[in-house]
Tab-separated table of C-alpha atoms in Angstrom:
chain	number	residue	atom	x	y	z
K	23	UNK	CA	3.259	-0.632	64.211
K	24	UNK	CA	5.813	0.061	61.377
K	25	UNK	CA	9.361	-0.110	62.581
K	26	UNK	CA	12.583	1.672	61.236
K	27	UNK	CA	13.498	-1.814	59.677
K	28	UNK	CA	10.202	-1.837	58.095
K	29	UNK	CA	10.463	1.178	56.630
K	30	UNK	CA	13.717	1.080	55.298
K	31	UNK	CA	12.901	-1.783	53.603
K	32	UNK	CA	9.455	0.059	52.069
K	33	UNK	CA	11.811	2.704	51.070
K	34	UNK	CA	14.403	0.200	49.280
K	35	UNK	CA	11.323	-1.563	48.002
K	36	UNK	CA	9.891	1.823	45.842
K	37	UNK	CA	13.517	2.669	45.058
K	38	UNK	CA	13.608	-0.508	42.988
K	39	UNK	CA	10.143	-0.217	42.065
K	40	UNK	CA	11.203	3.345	40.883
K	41	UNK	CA	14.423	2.459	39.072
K	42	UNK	CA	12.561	-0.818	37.168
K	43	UNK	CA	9.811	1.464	35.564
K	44	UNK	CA	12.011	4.076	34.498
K	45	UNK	CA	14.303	1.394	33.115
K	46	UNK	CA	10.838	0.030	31.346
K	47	UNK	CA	10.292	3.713	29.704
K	48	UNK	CA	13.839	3.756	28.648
K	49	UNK	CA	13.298	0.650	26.690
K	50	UNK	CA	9.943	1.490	25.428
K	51	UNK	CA	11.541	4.779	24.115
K	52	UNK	CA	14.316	2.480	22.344
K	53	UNK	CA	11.677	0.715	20.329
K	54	UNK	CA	8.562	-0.842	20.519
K	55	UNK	CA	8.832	-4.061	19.490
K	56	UNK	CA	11.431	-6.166	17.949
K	57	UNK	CA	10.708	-8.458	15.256
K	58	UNK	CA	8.152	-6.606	13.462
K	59	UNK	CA	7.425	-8.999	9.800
K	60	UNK	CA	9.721	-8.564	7.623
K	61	UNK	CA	12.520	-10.448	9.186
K	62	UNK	CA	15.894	-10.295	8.167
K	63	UNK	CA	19.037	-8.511	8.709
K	64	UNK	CA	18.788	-6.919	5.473
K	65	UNK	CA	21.476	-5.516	2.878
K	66	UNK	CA	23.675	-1.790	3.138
K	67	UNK	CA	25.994	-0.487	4.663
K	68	UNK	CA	26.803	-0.024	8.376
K	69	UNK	CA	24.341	1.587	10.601
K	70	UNK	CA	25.209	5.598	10.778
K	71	UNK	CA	25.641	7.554	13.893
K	72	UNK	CA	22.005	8.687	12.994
K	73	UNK	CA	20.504	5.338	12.779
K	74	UNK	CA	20.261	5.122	9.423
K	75	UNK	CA	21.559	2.408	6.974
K	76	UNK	CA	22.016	2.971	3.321
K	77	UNK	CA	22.369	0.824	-0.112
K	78	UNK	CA	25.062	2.525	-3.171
K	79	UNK	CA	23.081	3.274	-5.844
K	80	UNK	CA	23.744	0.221	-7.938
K	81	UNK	CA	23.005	-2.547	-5.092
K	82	UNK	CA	19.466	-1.452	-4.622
K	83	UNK	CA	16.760	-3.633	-4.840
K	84	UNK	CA	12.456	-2.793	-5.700
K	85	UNK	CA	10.607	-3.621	-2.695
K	86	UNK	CA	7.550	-6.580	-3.124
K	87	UNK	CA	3.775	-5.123	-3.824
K	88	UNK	CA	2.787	-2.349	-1.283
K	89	UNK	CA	-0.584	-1.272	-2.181
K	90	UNK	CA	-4.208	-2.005	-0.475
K	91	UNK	CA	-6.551	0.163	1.604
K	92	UNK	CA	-5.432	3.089	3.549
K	93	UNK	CA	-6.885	4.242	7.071
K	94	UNK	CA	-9.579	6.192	5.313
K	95	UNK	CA	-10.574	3.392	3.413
K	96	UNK	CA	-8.789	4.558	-0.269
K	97	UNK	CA	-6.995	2.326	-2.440
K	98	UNK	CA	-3.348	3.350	-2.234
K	99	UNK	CA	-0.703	1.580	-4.524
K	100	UNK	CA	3.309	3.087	-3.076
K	101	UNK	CA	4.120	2.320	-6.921
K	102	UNK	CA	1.840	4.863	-7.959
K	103	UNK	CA	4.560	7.419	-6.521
K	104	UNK	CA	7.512	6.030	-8.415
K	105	UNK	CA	9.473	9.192	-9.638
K	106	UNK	CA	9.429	10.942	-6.224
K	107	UNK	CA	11.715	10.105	-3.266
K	108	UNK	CA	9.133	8.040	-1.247
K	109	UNK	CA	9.535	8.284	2.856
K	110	UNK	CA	7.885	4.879	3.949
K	111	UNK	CA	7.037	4.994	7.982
K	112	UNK	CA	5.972	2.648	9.685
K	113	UNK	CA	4.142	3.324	12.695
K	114	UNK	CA	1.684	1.606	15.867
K	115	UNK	CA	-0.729	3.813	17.346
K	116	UNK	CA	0.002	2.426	20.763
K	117	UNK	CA	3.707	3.018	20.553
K	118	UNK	CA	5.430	5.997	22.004
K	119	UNK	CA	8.434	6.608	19.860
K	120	UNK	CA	6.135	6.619	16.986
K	121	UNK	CA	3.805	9.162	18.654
K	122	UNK	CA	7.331	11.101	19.900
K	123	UNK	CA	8.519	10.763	16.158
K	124	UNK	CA	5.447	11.893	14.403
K	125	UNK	CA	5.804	15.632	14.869
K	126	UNK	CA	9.085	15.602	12.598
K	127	UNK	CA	7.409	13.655	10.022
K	128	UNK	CA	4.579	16.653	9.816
K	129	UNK	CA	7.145	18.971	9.780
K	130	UNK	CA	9.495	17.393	7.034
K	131	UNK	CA	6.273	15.914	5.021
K	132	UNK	CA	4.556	19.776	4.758
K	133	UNK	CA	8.002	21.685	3.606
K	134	UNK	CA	8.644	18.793	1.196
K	135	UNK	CA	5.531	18.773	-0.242
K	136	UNK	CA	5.526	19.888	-4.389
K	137	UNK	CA	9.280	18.998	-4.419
K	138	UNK	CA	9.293	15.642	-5.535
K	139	UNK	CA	9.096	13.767	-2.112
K	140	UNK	CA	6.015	11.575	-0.892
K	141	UNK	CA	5.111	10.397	2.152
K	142	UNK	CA	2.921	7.577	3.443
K	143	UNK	CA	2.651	5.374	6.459
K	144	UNK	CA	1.986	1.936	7.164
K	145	UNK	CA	-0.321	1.127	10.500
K	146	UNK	CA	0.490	-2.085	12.158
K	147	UNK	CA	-0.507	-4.644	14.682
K	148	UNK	CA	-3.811	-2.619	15.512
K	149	UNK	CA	-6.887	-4.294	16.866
K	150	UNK	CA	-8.916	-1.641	14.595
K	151	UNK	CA	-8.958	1.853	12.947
K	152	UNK	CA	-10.481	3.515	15.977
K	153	UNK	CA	-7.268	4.430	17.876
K	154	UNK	CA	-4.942	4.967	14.930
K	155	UNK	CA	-7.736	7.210	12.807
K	156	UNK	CA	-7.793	9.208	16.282
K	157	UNK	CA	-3.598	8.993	15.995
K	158	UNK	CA	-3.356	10.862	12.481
K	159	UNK	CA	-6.031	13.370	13.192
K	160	UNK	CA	-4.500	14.273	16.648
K	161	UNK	CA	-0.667	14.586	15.223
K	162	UNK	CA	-2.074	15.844	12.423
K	163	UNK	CA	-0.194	13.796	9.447
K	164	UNK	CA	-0.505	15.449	6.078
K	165	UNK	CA	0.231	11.945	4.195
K	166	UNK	CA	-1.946	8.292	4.281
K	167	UNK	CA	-1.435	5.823	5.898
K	168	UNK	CA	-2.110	1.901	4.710
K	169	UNK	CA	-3.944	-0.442	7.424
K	170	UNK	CA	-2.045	-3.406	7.776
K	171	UNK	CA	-3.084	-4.815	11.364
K	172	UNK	CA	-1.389	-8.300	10.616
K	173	UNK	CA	1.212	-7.555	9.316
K	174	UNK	CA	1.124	-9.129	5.842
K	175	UNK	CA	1.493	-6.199	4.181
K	176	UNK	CA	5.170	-5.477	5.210
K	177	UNK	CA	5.699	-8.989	5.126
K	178	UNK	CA	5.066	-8.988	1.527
K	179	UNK	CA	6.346	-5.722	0.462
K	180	UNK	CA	9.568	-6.213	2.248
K	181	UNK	CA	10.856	-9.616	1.685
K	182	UNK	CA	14.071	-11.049	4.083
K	183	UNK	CA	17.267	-9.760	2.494
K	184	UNK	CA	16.126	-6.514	2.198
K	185	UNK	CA	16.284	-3.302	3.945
K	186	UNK	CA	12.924	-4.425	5.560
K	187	UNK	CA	11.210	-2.754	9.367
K	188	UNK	CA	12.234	-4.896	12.091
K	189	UNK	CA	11.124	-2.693	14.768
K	190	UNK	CA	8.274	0.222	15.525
K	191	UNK	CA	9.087	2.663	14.515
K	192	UNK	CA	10.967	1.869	10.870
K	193	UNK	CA	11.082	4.526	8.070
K	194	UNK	CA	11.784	2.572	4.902
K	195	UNK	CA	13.376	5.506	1.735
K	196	UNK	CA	12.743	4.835	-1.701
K	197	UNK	CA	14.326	6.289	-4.379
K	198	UNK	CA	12.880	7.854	-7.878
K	199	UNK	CA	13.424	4.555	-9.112
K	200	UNK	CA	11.259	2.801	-6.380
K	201	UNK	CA	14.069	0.963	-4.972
K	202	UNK	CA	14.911	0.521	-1.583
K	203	UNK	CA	17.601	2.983	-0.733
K	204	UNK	CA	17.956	3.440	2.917
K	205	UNK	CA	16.225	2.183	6.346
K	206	UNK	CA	15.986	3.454	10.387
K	207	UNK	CA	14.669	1.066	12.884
K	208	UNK	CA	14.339	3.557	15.541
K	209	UNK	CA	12.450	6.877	16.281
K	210	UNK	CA	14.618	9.380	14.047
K	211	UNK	CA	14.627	13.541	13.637
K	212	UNK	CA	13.511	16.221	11.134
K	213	UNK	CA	17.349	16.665	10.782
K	214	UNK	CA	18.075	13.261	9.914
K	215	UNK	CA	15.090	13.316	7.419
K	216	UNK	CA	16.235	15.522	5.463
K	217	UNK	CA	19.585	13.899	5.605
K	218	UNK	CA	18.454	11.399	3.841
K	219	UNK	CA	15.810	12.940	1.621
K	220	UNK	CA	18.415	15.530	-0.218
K	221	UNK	CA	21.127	13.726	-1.498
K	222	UNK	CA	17.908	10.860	-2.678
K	223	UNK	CA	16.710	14.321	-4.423
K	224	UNK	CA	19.956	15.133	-6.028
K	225	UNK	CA	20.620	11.684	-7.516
K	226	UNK	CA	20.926	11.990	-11.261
């Protein structure tokens, strides 16, 4: 027989069941993981009101060899785009700010697109190419992405002391000179895309 006591204390019980896993979504929301290779606190300025940290001109620095085999199984070399603004994200199939993020970078990707501004992603800490091949098709992303299920990739390509991903999501900008020129560690907007993309543009 369940007893007022009883249930009170069932109902204080899924109240703080309740609060914990929306305090668990909150965080997940935040960012997926911390730590992501790459280490570092990196170089630039202080972190914007938009999330977004940037390097002057003259301080920027090329980032290590990014190149290797994409999603689709194509050789992809980020040099190869030197010229162009390049938008760098990086992304995990099983984490929910990237999947809450991607529609933005579809958006932003197809109304750049012939104006001097590439995308590409990099796919980490995967356990294979089922779930995140399923992840680009579904969200439809206009731009590849390179595999890089370890890690060693960004690890390489983004060395500590520089703007490197810390987190999932990170979108890593390049310049037309290839260099590292600005960095988010968290889940960021069309809006703040372009942001960042147009003054990269206008740079003499």
């Amino acid at each position: 027989m369940t007893t007022p006591g009883s249930r009170g204390a069932v109902r204080n019980t899924l109240t703080t069941l309740t609060t914990l896993v929306a305090l668990a979504a909150a965080l997940s929301l935040a960012a997926c993981e911390a730590g992501t290779p790459g280490g570092g606190t990196g170089a630039g300025g202080p972190v914007g009101a938009d999330g977004v940290s940037t390097v002057p001109k003259g301080k920027r620095v090329l980032p290590g060899e990014l190149k290797g085999d994409t999603l689709d199984g194509k050789r992809l070399d980020v040099a190869g785009s030197r010229g162009q603004v390049v938008v760098i994200n990086v992304w995990g199939s099983w984490c929910p700010p990237c999947i809450a993020e991607a529609p933005h970078f579809v958006e932003v990707a197809k109304e750049t697109e012939g104006k001097g501004v590439a995308f590409i992603g990099i796919d980490t800490r995967e356990s294979g190419r089922i779930a995140p091949l399923a992840f680009q098709k579904d969200l439809g992303l206009p731009y590849p992405s390179l595999y890089d299920p370890t890690g060693k990739l960004i690890l390489n390509g983004f060395p500590k002391g520089t703007l490197n991903p810390q987190t999932l999501p990170s979108t890593i900008f390049l310049d037309r000179d290839g260099k590292i020129a600005a960095r988010a560690l968290r889940a960021i907007s069309a809006d703040t895309l372009r942001k960042v993309i147009e003054p990269l543009l206008a740079e003499k």
